[in-house]
mmCIF file of C-alpha atoms in Angstrom:
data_model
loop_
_atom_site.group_PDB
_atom_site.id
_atom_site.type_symbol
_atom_site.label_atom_id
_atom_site.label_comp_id
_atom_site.label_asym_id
_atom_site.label_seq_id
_atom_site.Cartn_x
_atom_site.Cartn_y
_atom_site.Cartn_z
ATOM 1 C CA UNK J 1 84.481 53.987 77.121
ATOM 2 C CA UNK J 2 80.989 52.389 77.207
ATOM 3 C CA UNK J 3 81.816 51.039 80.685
ATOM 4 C CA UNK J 4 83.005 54.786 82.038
ATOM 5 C CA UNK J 5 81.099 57.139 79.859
ATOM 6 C CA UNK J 6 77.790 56.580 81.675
ATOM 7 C CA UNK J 7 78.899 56.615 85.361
ATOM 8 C CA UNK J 8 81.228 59.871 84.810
ATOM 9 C CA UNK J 9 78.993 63.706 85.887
ATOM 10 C CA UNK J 10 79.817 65.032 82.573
ATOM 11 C CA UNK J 11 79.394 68.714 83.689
ATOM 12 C CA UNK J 12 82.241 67.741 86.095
ATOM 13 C CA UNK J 13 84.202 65.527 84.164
ATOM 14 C CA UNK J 14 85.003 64.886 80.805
ATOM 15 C CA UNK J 15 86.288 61.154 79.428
ATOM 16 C CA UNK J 16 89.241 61.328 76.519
ATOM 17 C CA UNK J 17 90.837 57.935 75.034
ATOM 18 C CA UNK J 18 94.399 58.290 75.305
ATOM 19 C CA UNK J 19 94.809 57.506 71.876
ATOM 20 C CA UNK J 20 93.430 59.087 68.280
ATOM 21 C CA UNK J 21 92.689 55.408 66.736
ATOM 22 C CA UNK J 22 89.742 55.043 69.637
ATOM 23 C CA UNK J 23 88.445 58.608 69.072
ATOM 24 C CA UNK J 24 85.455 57.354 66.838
ATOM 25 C CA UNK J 25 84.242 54.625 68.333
ATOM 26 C CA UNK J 26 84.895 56.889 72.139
ATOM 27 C CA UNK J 27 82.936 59.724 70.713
ATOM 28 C CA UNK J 28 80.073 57.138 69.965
ATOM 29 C CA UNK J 29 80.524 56.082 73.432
ATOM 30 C CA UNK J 30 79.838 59.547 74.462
ATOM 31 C CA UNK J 31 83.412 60.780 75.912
ATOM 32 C CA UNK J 32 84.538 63.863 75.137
ATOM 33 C CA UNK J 33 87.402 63.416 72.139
ATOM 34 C CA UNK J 34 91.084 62.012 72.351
ATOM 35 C CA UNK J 35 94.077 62.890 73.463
ATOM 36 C CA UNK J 36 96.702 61.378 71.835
ATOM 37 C CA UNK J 37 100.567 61.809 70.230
ATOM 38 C CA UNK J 38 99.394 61.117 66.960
ATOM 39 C CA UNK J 39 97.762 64.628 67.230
ATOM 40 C CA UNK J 40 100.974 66.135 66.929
ATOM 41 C CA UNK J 41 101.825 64.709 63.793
ATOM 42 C CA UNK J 42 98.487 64.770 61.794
ATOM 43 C CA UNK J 43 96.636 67.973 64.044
ATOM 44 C CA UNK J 44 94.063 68.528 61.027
ATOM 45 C CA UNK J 45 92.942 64.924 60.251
ATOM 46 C CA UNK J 46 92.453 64.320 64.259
ATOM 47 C CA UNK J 47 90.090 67.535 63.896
ATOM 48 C CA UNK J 48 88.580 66.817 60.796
ATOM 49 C CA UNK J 49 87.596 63.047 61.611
ATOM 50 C CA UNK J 50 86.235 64.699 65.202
ATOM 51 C CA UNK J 51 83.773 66.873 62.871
ATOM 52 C CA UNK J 52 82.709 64.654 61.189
ATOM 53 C CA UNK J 53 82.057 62.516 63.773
ATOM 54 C CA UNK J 54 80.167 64.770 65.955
ATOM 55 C CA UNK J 55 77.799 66.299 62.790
ATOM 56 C CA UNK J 56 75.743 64.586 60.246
ATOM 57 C CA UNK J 57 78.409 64.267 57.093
ATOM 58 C CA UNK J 58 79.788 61.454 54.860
ATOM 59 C CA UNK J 59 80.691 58.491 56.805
ATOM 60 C CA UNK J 60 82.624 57.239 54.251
ATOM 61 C CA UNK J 61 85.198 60.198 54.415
ATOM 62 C CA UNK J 62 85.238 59.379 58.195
ATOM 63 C CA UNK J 63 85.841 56.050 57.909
ATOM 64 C CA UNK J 64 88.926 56.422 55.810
ATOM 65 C CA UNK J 65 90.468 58.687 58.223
ATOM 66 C CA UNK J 66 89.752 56.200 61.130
ATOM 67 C CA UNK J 67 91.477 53.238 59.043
ATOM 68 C CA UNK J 68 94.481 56.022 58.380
ATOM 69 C CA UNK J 69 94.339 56.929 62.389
ATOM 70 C CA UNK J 70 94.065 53.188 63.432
ATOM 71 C CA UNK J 71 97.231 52.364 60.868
ATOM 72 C CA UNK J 72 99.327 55.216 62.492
ATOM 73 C CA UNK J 73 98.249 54.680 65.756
ATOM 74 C CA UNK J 74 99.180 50.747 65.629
ATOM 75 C CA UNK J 75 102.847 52.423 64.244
ATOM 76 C CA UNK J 76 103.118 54.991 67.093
ATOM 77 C CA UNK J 77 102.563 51.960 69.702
ATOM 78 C CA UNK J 78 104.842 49.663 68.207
ATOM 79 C CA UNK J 79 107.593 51.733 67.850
ATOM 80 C CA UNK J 80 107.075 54.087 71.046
ATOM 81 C CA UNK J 81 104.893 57.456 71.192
ATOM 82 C CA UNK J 82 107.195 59.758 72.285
ATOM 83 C CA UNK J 83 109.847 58.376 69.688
ATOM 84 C CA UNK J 84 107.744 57.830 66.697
ATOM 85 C CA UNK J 85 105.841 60.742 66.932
ATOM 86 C CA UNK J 86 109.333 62.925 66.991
ATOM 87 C CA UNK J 87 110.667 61.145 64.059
ATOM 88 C CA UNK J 88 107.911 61.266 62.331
ATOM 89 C CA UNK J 89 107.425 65.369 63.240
ATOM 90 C CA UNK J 90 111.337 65.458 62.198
ATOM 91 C CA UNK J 91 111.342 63.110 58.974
ATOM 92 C CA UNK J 92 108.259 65.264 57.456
ATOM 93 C CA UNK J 93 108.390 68.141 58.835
ATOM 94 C CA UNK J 94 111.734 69.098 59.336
ATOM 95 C CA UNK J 95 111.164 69.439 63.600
ATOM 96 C CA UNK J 96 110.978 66.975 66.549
ATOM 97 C CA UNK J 97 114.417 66.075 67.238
ATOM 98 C CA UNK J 98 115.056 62.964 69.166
ATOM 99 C CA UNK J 99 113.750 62.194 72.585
ATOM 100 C CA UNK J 100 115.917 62.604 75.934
ATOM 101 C CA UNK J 101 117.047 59.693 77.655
ATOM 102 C CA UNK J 102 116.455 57.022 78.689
ATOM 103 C CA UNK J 103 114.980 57.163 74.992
ATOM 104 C CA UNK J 104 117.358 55.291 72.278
ATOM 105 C CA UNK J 105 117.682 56.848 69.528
ATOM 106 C CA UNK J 106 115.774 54.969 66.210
ATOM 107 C CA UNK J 107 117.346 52.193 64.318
ATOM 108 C CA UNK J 108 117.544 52.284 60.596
ATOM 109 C CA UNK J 109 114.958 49.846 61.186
ATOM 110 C CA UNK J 110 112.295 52.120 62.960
ATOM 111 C CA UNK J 111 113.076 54.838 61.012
ATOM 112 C CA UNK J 112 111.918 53.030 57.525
ATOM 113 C CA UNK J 113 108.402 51.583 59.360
ATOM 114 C CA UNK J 114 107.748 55.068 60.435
ATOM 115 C CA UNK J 115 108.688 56.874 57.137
ATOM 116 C CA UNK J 116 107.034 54.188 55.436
ATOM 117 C CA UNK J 117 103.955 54.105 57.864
ATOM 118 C CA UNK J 118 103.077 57.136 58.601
ATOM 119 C CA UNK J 119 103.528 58.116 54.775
ATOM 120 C CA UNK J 120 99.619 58.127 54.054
ATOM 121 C CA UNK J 121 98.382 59.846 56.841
ATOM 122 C CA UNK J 122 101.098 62.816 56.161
ATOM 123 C CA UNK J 123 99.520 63.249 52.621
ATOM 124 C CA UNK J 124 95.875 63.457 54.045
ATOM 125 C CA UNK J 125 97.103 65.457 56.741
ATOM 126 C CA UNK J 126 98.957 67.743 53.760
ATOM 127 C CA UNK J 127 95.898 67.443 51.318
ATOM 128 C CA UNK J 128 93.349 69.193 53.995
#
């Protein structure tokens, strides 16, 4: 982001990290936010660590969220972010389904790291 931000007409253009665990240190950077899969999973954490990013407010509180983003994030990439993020949407919320083909769907295996992994993130997500 630091090498892009700067050369990109901002009025023309905006810059988004492609995913949440780089939103921080991107909006620092100067891009524009995130777009990521993890924001269908956890929609109110990506927006609340966003605002607190962008106005003066307790670090701290933003800091925990980007260690929870970072954790999920490092989840969604290891086990696929079209097929984590529906198992997780269907293992906590009840929706998601599995993913068309050529996606497999989860092992027994990937579906314990992702109800184990994405299990604090769901209850700050819950708590806001």
């Amino acid at each position: 982001m630091s090498r892009i931000v700067p050369d990109v007409n901002r009025e023309e253009f905006a810059v988004f990290a492609g995913l949440v665990d780089a939103l921080v240190p991107s909006l620092a950077a100067g891009a524009s936010g995130a777009i990521g899969g993890l924001c269908n999973l956890v929609p109110r954490t990506v927006v609340r660590a966003y605002q607190l990013a962008t106005t003066p407010s307790d670090k701290r509180e933003l800091m925990k969220i980007q260690k929870l983003m970072a954790d999920a994030d490092a989840l969604v990439t290891k086990t696929g972010v079209i097929a984590g993020t529906k198992y997780g949407l269907e293992y906590f919320y009840g929706y998601g389904g599995q993913g068309r083909r050529p996606l497999q769907p989860p092992s027994p295996e990937f579906k314990r790291l992702s109800e184990v992994g994405f299990k604090a993130i769901v209850e700050y997500e819950n708590s806001l």
